Each structure stands twice: as C-alpha cells, then as structure tokens.
Amino acid sequence: MDLAMAAEELKTVVNRLRRAQGQIGGVINMIEEGRPCEEVVTQLAAASRALDKAGFAIIATGLQHCLTDADMAAPQEREQLRARLEKLFLSLA
C-alpha cells in the first residue's frame, strides 16, 4: 500500500505521532532536569504506547487496502501479501 494513497485515512495517525514526538521531547527534558525515575518511565511508557497504536493503525489501514487488492490477486500474490502482513505484525510485537 502506498501511504500517499491513504493520507486522508492516516491523518489521525500523523496527529498521534506528533503527540508522541512531543511526549518524547518531554521525556528528554525530564531526564535533563533530573526528574524522578518513576515520572520519566511513566511518560516513556505513554510515548511507547502512542507509537504502538500508530503502528497498528497504519497496519490496519494497509490491511484494509490489501484485502481489497487480494480479492483481485492470484493465489501466489495473496500468499506473498499474507507473508508481508505477518512480518509487519511481528515487527510491532
């Protein structure tokens, strides 16, 4: 799937990534300020969850497009598509 084709669908993902970018900047500032470990780890975990959710949303959007394309694909192409999607899911696991 070409991400440019799904740009409108991925607007919320881009917004989520921008928030995560801000959270990561906040974590860096917290470390530099010597904030308590518990606070830093809490914010780092929140940023990590935001990145995971963004990744899953991208995969879900791609899956939606791929399933549409798979209906028209030959069996060998469907297997290649399945393998690519499996690899993407495992990359976020």
Coordinates of N, CA and C in Angstrom, one line a residue:
M1 N 0.8 -1.2 0.0 CA 0.0 0.0 0.0 C 0.9 1.2 0.0
D2 N 0.5 2.2 -0.8 CA 1.2 3.4 -0.9 C 0.6 4.4 0.2
L3 N 1.4 4.9 1.1 CA 0.9 5.7 2.2 C 0.3 7.0 1.6
A4 N 0.8 7.5 0.5 CA 0.2 8.7 -0.1 C -1.2 8.5 -0.4
M5 N -1.6 7.3 -0.9 CA -3.0 7.0 -1.2 C -3.8 7.0 0.0
A6 N -3.3 6.7 1.1 CA -4.1 6.6 2.4 C -3.9 7.8 3.3
A7 N -3.4 8.9 2.7 CA -3.0 10.1 3.5 C -4.2 10.6 4.3
E8 N -5.4 10.6 3.7 CA -6.5 11.1 4.4 C -6.9 10.2 5.6
E9 N -6.9 8.9 5.3 CA -7.2 7.9 6.4 C -6.2 8.0 7.5
L10 N -5.0 8.4 7.2 CA -3.9 8.3 8.2 C -3.7 9.7 8.9
K11 N -4.6 10.6 8.7 CA -4.4 11.9 9.4 C -4.4 11.7 10.9
T12 N -5.3 10.9 11.5 CA -5.3 10.6 12.9 C -3.9 10.0 13.4
V13 N -3.4 9.2 12.5 CA -2.1 8.5 12.9 C -1.0 9.6 12.9
V14 N -1.0 10.5 12.0 CA 0.0 11.6 12.0 C -0.2 12.4 13.2
N15 N -1.4 12.7 13.6 CA -1.6 13.5 14.8 C -1.1 12.8 16.1
R16 N -1.4 11.5 16.1 CA -0.9 10.6 17.2 C 0.6 10.6 17.3
L17 N 1.3 10.6 16.1 CA 2.7 10.6 16.1 C 3.3 11.9 16.5
R18 N 2.6 13.0 16.2 CA 3.1 14.3 16.6 C 3.0 14.4 18.1
R19 N 1.9 13.9 18.7 CA 1.8 13.9 20.2 C 2.9 13.1 20.8
A20 N 3.2 11.9 20.2 CA 4.3 11.1 20.7 C 5.6 11.8 20.6
Q21 N 5.8 12.5 19.5 CA 7.0 13.3 19.4 C 7.1 14.3 20.5
G22 N 6.0 14.9 20.8 CA 6.0 15.9 22.0 C 6.3 15.2 23.3
Q23 N 5.7 14.0 23.5 CA 6.0 13.2 24.7 C 7.4 12.9 24.8
I24 N 8.0 12.4 23.7 CA 9.5 12.1 23.7 C 10.3 13.3 24.1
G25 N 10.0 14.4 23.5 CA 10.7 15.6 23.8 C 10.6 15.9 25.3
G26 N 9.4 15.7 25.9 CA 9.1 15.9 27.3 C 10.0 14.9 28.1
V27 N 10.1 13.7 27.7 CA 10.9 12.7 28.4 C 12.4 13.2 28.4
I28 N 12.8 13.7 27.3 CA 14.2 14.1 27.3 C 14.4 15.3 28.3
N29 N 13.5 16.2 28.3 CA 13.5 17.3 29.2 C 13.5 16.9 30.7
M30 N 12.7 15.9 30.9 CA 12.6 15.4 32.3 C 13.9 14.7 32.7
I31 N 14.5 14.0 31.8 CA 15.8 13.4 32.2 C 16.9 14.5 32.4
E32 N 16.9 15.5 31.5 CA 17.8 16.6 31.7 C 17.6 17.4 33.0
E33 N 16.4 17.5 33.4 CA 16.0 18.2 34.7 C 16.2 17.3 35.9
G34 N 16.5 16.1 35.7 CA 16.7 15.2 36.9 C 15.4 14.8 37.6
R35 N 14.3 14.7 36.8 CA 13.1 14.3 37.4 C 13.1 12.9 37.9
P36 N 12.2 12.6 38.8 CA 12.2 11.2 39.4 C 12.0 10.1 38.3
C37 N 12.7 9.0 38.5 CA 12.7 7.9 37.6 C 11.2 7.5 37.3
E38 N 10.4 7.4 38.3 CA 9.0 6.9 38.1 C 8.3 7.8 37.1
E39 N 8.4 9.1 37.2 CA 7.8 10.0 36.3 C 8.3 9.9 34.9
V40 N 9.6 9.7 34.8 CA 10.2 9.6 33.4 C 9.7 8.3 32.8
V41 N 9.7 7.2 33.5 CA 9.3 5.9 33.0 C 7.8 6.0 32.6
T42 N 7.0 6.6 33.4 CA 5.6 6.7 33.1 C 5.4 7.4 31.8
Q43 N 6.1 8.5 31.6 CA 5.9 9.3 30.3 C 6.5 8.5 29.1
L44 N 7.6 7.8 29.4 CA 8.2 7.0 28.3 C 7.2 5.9 27.9
A45 N 6.6 5.3 28.9 CA 5.6 4.2 28.5 C 4.4 4.8 27.7
A46 N 4.0 6.0 28.1 CA 2.9 6.6 27.3 C 3.3 6.9 25.9
A47 N 4.5 7.3 25.7 CA 5.0 7.6 24.3 C 5.1 6.3 23.6
S48 N 5.6 5.2 24.2 CA 5.7 3.9 23.6 C 4.4 3.4 23.2
R49 N 3.4 3.5 24.0 CA 2.0 3.1 23.7 C 1.5 3.9 22.5
A50 N 1.7 5.2 22.4 CA 1.3 6.0 21.3 C 1.9 5.6 20.0
L51 N 3.2 5.2 20.1 CA 3.9 4.7 18.9 C 3.3 3.4 18.4
D52 N 3.1 2.5 19.4 CA 2.5 1.2 19.1 C 1.1 1.4 18.4
K53 N 0.3 2.2 19.0 CA -1.1 2.5 18.4 C -1.0 3.0 17.0
A54 N 0.0 3.9 16.8 CA 0.1 4.5 15.4 C 0.6 3.4 14.5
G55 N 1.5 2.5 14.9 CA 1.9 1.4 14.0 C 0.8 0.5 13.7
F56 N 0.0 0.1 14.7 CA -1.2 -0.8 14.5 C -2.2 -0.1 13.5
A57 N -2.4 1.2 13.7 CA -3.4 1.9 12.8 C -2.9 1.9 11.4
I58 N -1.6 2.1 11.2 CA -1.0 2.0 9.8 C -1.2 0.6 9.2
I59 N -0.9 -0.4 10.0 CA -1.1 -1.8 9.5 C -2.6 -2.0 9.2
A60 N -3.5 -1.6 10.1 CA -4.9 -1.8 9.9 C -5.4 -1.2 8.6
T61 N -4.9 0.1 8.3 CA -5.2 0.7 7.1 C -4.7 0.0 5.9
G62 N -3.4 -0.4 6.0 CA -2.8 -1.2 5.0 C -3.6 -2.5 4.7
L63 N -4.0 -3.2 5.8 CA -4.7 -4.4 5.7 C -6.0 -4.2 5.0
Q64 N -6.7 -3.1 5.3 CA -8.0 -2.8 4.6 C -7.8 -2.7 3.1
H65 N -6.7 -2.0 2.7 CA -6.4 -1.8 1.3 C -5.9 -3.1 0.7
C66 N -5.1 -3.9 1.4 CA -4.6 -5.1 0.9 C -5.7 -6.2 0.7
L67 N -6.7 -6.2 1.6 CA -7.7 -7.2 1.5 C -8.5 -6.9 0.2
T68 N -8.7 -5.6 -0.1 CA -9.4 -5.2 -1.3 C -8.6 -5.7 -2.5
D69 N -7.3 -5.4 -2.5 CA -6.4 -5.8 -3.6 C -6.3 -7.4 -3.7
A70 N -6.4 -8.0 -2.5 CA -6.2 -9.5 -2.5 C -7.4 -10.2 -3.2
D71 N -8.5 -9.6 -3.2 CA -9.7 -10.2 -3.9 C -9.4 -10.3 -5.4
M72 N -8.6 -9.5 -5.9 CA -8.3 -9.5 -7.4 C -6.9 -10.2 -7.7
A73 N -6.2 -10.6 -6.6 CA -4.9 -11.1 -6.8 C -4.9 -12.6 -7.1
A74 N -3.9 -13.1 -7.7 CA -3.7 -14.5 -7.9 C -3.3 -15.2 -6.6
P75 N -3.5 -16.5 -6.4 CA -3.2 -17.2 -5.2 C -1.8 -17.0 -4.7
Q76 N -0.8 -17.0 -5.6 CA 0.6 -16.8 -5.2 C 0.8 -15.4 -4.6
E77 N 0.2 -14.4 -5.3 CA 0.3 -13.0 -4.8 C -0.4 -12.8 -3.4
R78 N -1.5 -13.5 -3.2 CA -2.2 -13.5 -1.9 C -1.2 -14.1 -0.8
E79 N -0.5 -15.1 -1.1 CA 0.4 -15.7 -0.1 C 1.5 -14.7 0.2
Q80 N 2.1 -14.1 -0.8 CA 3.1 -13.1 -0.6 C 2.6 -11.9 0.3
L81 N 1.4 -11.5 0.0 CA 0.7 -10.4 0.8 C 0.5 -10.9 2.2
R82 N 0.1 -12.1 2.4 CA -0.1 -12.6 3.8 C 1.2 -12.6 4.5
A83 N 2.3 -13.0 3.9 CA 3.6 -13.1 4.5 C 4.1 -11.7 4.8
R84 N 3.9 -10.7 4.0 CA 4.3 -9.3 4.3 C 3.5 -8.8 5.5
L85 N 2.2 -9.1 5.5 CA 1.4 -8.6 6.6 C 1.8 -9.2 7.9
E86 N 2.1 -10.5 7.9 CA 2.6 -11.2 9.1 C 3.9 -10.6 9.6
K87 N 4.8 -10.3 8.7 CA 6.1 -9.7 9.1 C 5.8 -8.3 9.7
L88 N 4.9 -7.5 9.2 CA 4.6 -6.2 9.8 C 4.0 -6.4 11.2
F89 N 3.1 -7.3 11.4 CA 2.5 -7.5 12.7 C 3.6 -7.9 13.7
L90 N 4.5 -8.8 13.3 CA 5.5 -9.3 14.2 C 6.5 -8.2 14.5
S91 N 6.7 -7.2 13.6 CA 7.6 -6.1 13.9 C 7.1 -5.3 15.0
L92 N 5.9 -5.3 15.3 CA 5.3 -4.5 16.4 C 5.1 -5.3 17.7
A93 N 5.3 -6.6 17.5 CA 5.1 -7.4 18.7 C 6.2 -7.3 19.7

